[in-house]
Tab-separated table of C-alpha atoms in Angstrom:
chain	number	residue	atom	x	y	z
R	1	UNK	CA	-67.551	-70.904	201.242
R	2	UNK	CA	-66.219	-67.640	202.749
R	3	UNK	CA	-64.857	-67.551	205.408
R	4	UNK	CA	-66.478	-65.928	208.966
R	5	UNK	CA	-64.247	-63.640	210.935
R	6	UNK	CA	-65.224	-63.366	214.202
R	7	UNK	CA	-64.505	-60.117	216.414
R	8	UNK	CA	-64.453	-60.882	219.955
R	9	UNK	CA	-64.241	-58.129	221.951
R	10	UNK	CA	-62.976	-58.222	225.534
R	11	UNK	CA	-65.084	-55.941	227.989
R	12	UNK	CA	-62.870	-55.203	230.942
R	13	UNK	CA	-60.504	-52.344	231.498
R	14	UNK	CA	-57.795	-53.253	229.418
R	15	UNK	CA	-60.258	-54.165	226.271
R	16	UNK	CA	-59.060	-55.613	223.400
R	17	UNK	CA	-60.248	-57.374	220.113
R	18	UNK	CA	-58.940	-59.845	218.263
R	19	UNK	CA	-60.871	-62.035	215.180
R	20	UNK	CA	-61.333	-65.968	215.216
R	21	UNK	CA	-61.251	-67.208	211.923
R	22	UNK	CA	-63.508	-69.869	212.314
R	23	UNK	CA	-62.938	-71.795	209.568
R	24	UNK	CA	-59.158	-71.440	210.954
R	25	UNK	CA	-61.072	-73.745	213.630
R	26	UNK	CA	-62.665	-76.240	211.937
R	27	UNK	CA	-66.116	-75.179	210.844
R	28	UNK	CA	-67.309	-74.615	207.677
R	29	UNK	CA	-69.526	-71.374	207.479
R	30	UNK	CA	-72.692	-71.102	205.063
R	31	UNK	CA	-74.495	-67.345	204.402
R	32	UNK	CA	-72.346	-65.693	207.083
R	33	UNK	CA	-74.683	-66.805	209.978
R	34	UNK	CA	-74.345	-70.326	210.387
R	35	UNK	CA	-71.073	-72.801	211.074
R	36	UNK	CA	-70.749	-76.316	211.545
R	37	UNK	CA	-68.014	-78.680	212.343
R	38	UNK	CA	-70.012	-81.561	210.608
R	39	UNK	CA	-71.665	-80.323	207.469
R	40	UNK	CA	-73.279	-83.289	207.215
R	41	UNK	CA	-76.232	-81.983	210.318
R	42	UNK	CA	-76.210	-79.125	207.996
R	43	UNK	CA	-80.685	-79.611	207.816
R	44	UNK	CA	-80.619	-79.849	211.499
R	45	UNK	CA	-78.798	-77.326	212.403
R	46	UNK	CA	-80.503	-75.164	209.851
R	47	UNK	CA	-83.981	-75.894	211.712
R	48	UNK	CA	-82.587	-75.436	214.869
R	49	UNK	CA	-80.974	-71.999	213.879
R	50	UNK	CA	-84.257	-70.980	211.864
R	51	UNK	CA	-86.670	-72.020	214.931
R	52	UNK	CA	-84.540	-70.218	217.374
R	53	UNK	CA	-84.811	-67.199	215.436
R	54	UNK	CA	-88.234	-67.040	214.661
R	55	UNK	CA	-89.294	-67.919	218.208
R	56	UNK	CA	-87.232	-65.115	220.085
R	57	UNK	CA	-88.016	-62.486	217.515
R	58	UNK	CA	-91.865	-63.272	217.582
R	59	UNK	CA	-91.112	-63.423	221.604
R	60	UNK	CA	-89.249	-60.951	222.130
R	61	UNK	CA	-88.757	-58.326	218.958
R	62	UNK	CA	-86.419	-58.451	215.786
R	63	UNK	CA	-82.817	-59.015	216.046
R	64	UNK	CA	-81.524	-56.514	213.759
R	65	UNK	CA	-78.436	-58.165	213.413
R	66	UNK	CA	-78.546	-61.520	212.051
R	67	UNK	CA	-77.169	-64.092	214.398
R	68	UNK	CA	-74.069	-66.377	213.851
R	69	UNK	CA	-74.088	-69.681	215.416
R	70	UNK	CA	-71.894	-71.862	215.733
R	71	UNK	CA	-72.450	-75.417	215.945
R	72	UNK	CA	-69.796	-77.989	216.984
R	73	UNK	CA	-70.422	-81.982	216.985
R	74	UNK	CA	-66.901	-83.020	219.283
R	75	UNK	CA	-66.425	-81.720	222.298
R	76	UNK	CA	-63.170	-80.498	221.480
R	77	UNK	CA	-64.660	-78.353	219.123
R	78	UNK	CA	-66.394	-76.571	221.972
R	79	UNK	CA	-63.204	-76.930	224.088
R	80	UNK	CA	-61.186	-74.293	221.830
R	81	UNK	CA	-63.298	-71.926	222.718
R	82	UNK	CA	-65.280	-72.186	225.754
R	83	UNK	CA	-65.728	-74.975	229.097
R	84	UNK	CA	-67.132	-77.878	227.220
R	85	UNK	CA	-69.221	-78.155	230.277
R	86	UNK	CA	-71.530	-75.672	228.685
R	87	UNK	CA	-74.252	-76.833	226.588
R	88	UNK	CA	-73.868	-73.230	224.626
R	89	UNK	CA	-72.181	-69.948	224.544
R	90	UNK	CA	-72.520	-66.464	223.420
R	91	UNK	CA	-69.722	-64.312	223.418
R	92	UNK	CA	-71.414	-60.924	224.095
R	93	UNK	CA	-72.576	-60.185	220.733
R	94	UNK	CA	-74.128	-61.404	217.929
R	95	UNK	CA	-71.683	-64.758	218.157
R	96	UNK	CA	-73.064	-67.903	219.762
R	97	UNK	CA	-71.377	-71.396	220.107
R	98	UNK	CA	-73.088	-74.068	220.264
R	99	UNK	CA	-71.382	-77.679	221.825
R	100	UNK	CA	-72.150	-81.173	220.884
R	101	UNK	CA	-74.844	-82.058	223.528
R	102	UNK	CA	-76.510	-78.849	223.584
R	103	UNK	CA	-78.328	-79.457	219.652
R	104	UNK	CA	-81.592	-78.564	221.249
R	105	UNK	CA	-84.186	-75.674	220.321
R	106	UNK	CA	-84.290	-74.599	223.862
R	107	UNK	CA	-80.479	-74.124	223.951
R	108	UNK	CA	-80.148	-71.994	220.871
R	109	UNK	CA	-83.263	-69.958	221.625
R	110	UNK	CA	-81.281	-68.934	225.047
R	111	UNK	CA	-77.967	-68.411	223.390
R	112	UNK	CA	-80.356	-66.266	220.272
R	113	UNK	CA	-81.886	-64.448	223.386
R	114	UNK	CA	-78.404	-63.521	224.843
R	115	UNK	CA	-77.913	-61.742	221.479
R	116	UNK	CA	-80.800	-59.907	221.368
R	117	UNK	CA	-80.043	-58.607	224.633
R	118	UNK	CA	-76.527	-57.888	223.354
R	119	UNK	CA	-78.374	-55.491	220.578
R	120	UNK	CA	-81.061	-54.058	222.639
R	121	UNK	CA	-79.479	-53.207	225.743
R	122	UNK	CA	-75.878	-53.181	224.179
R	123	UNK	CA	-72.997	-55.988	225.451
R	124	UNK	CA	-71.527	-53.668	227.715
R	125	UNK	CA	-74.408	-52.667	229.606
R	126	UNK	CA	-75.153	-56.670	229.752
R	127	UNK	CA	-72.024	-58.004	230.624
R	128	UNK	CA	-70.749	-54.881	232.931
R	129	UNK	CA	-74.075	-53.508	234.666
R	130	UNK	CA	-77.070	-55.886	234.764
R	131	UNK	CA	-77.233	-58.307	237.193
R	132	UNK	CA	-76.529	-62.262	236.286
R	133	UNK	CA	-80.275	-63.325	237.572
R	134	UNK	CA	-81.556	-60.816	234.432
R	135	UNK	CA	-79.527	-61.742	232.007
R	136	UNK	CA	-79.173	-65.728	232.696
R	137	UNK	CA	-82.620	-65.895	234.329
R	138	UNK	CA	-84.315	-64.178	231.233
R	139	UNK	CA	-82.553	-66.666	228.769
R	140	UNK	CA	-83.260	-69.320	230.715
R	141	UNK	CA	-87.134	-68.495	231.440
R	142	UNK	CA	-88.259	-66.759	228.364
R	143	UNK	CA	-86.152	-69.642	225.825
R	144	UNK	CA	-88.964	-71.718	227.384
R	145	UNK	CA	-86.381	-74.572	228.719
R	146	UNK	CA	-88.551	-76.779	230.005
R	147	UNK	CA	-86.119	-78.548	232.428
R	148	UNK	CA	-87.279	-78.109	236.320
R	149	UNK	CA	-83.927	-78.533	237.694
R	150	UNK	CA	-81.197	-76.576	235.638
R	151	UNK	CA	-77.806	-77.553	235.725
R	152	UNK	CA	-76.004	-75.349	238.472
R	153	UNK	CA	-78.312	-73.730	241.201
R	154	UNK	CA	-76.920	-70.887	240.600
R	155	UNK	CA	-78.843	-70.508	237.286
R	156	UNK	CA	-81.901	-72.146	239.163
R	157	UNK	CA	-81.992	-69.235	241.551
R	158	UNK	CA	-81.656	-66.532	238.778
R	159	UNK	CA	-84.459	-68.086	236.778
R	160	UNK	CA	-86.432	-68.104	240.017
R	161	UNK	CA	-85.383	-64.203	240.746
R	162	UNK	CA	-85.938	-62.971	237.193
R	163	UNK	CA	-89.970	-64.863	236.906
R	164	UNK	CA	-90.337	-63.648	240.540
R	165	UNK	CA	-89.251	-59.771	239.189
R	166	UNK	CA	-91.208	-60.138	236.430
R	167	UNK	CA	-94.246	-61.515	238.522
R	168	UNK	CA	-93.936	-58.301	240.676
R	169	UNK	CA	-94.945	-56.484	237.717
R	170	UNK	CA	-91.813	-55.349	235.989
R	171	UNK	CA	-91.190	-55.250	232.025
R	172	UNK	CA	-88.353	-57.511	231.419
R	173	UNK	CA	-87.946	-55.035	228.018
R	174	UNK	CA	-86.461	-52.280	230.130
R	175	UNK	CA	-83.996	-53.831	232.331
R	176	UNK	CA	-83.525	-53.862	235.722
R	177	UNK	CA	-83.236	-50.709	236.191
């Protein structure tokens, strides 16, 4: 297996970039797009990785770049990286993580949909200048989660704001702006 570098770019002033070895991490990486802690949900994780990707590109368009996901099985895993709180992760790119109790289509079709904003729009742009109720509430609505009460109301209300925007007319394609 070769082994995924993984250039994570910081987006602030200072900006910086370093690369995760992720195999320096625990995973094991096959084709350069998927990683797993536990090779042994290597079929699920495949499905779930191929699902999510076919869903948000016949949603929303092609992802040009293919996607690498990440998927842990500990919570510790998960922990190295980001607040194991999370069910998933995506790190502004074309880099998603995916934690233990968040092995669920819905979940990687949101993190997936976070990338292909990432290569539409561009990471900057979507970390620096659209607002939080596009970017989570478009994940979050268009991944089809089908949960009526989301985990933080914060992320309720930006789901709420982005189908109410998009109800109002506007072409969640172009931004916000």
């Amino acid at each position: 297996m070769r082994v995924i570098g993984l250039l994570v770019a910081c987006l602030g002033l200072a900006g910086c970039a370093y690369v995760i070895e992720l195999e320096d991490h625990g995973f094991t990486c096959f084709e350069d797009t998927l990683c797993l802690e536990d090779i042994a949900r290597e079929p699920e994780a495949r499905a779930l990785y191929k699902e999510a990707r076919t869903f948000v590109e016949a949603r929303l368009g092609p992802l040009d770049d293919a996607p690498v996901v990440a998927f842990c099985s500990t919570r510790a895993c998960f922990a190295q990286f980001a607040d194991p709180a999370f069910r998933g992760y995506n790190f502004g790119g074309p880099f998603s993580l995916i934690n233990a109790h968040g092995w669920e289509p819905y979940i990687v079709r949101h993190e997936m949909i976070h990338q292909w904003q990432s290569q539409t729009f561009g990471p900057r742009r979507m970390r620096l200048v659209f607002p939080q109720w596009y970017t989570e509430g478009m994940a979050y609505s268009l991944s089809d989660d089908p949960r009526a009460v989301l985990p933080h109301p914060s992320v309720q209300r930006y789901r709420a704001q982005f189908e109410a925007w998009v109800a109002e007319g506007n072409d969640w394609r172009l931004g916000p702006f």
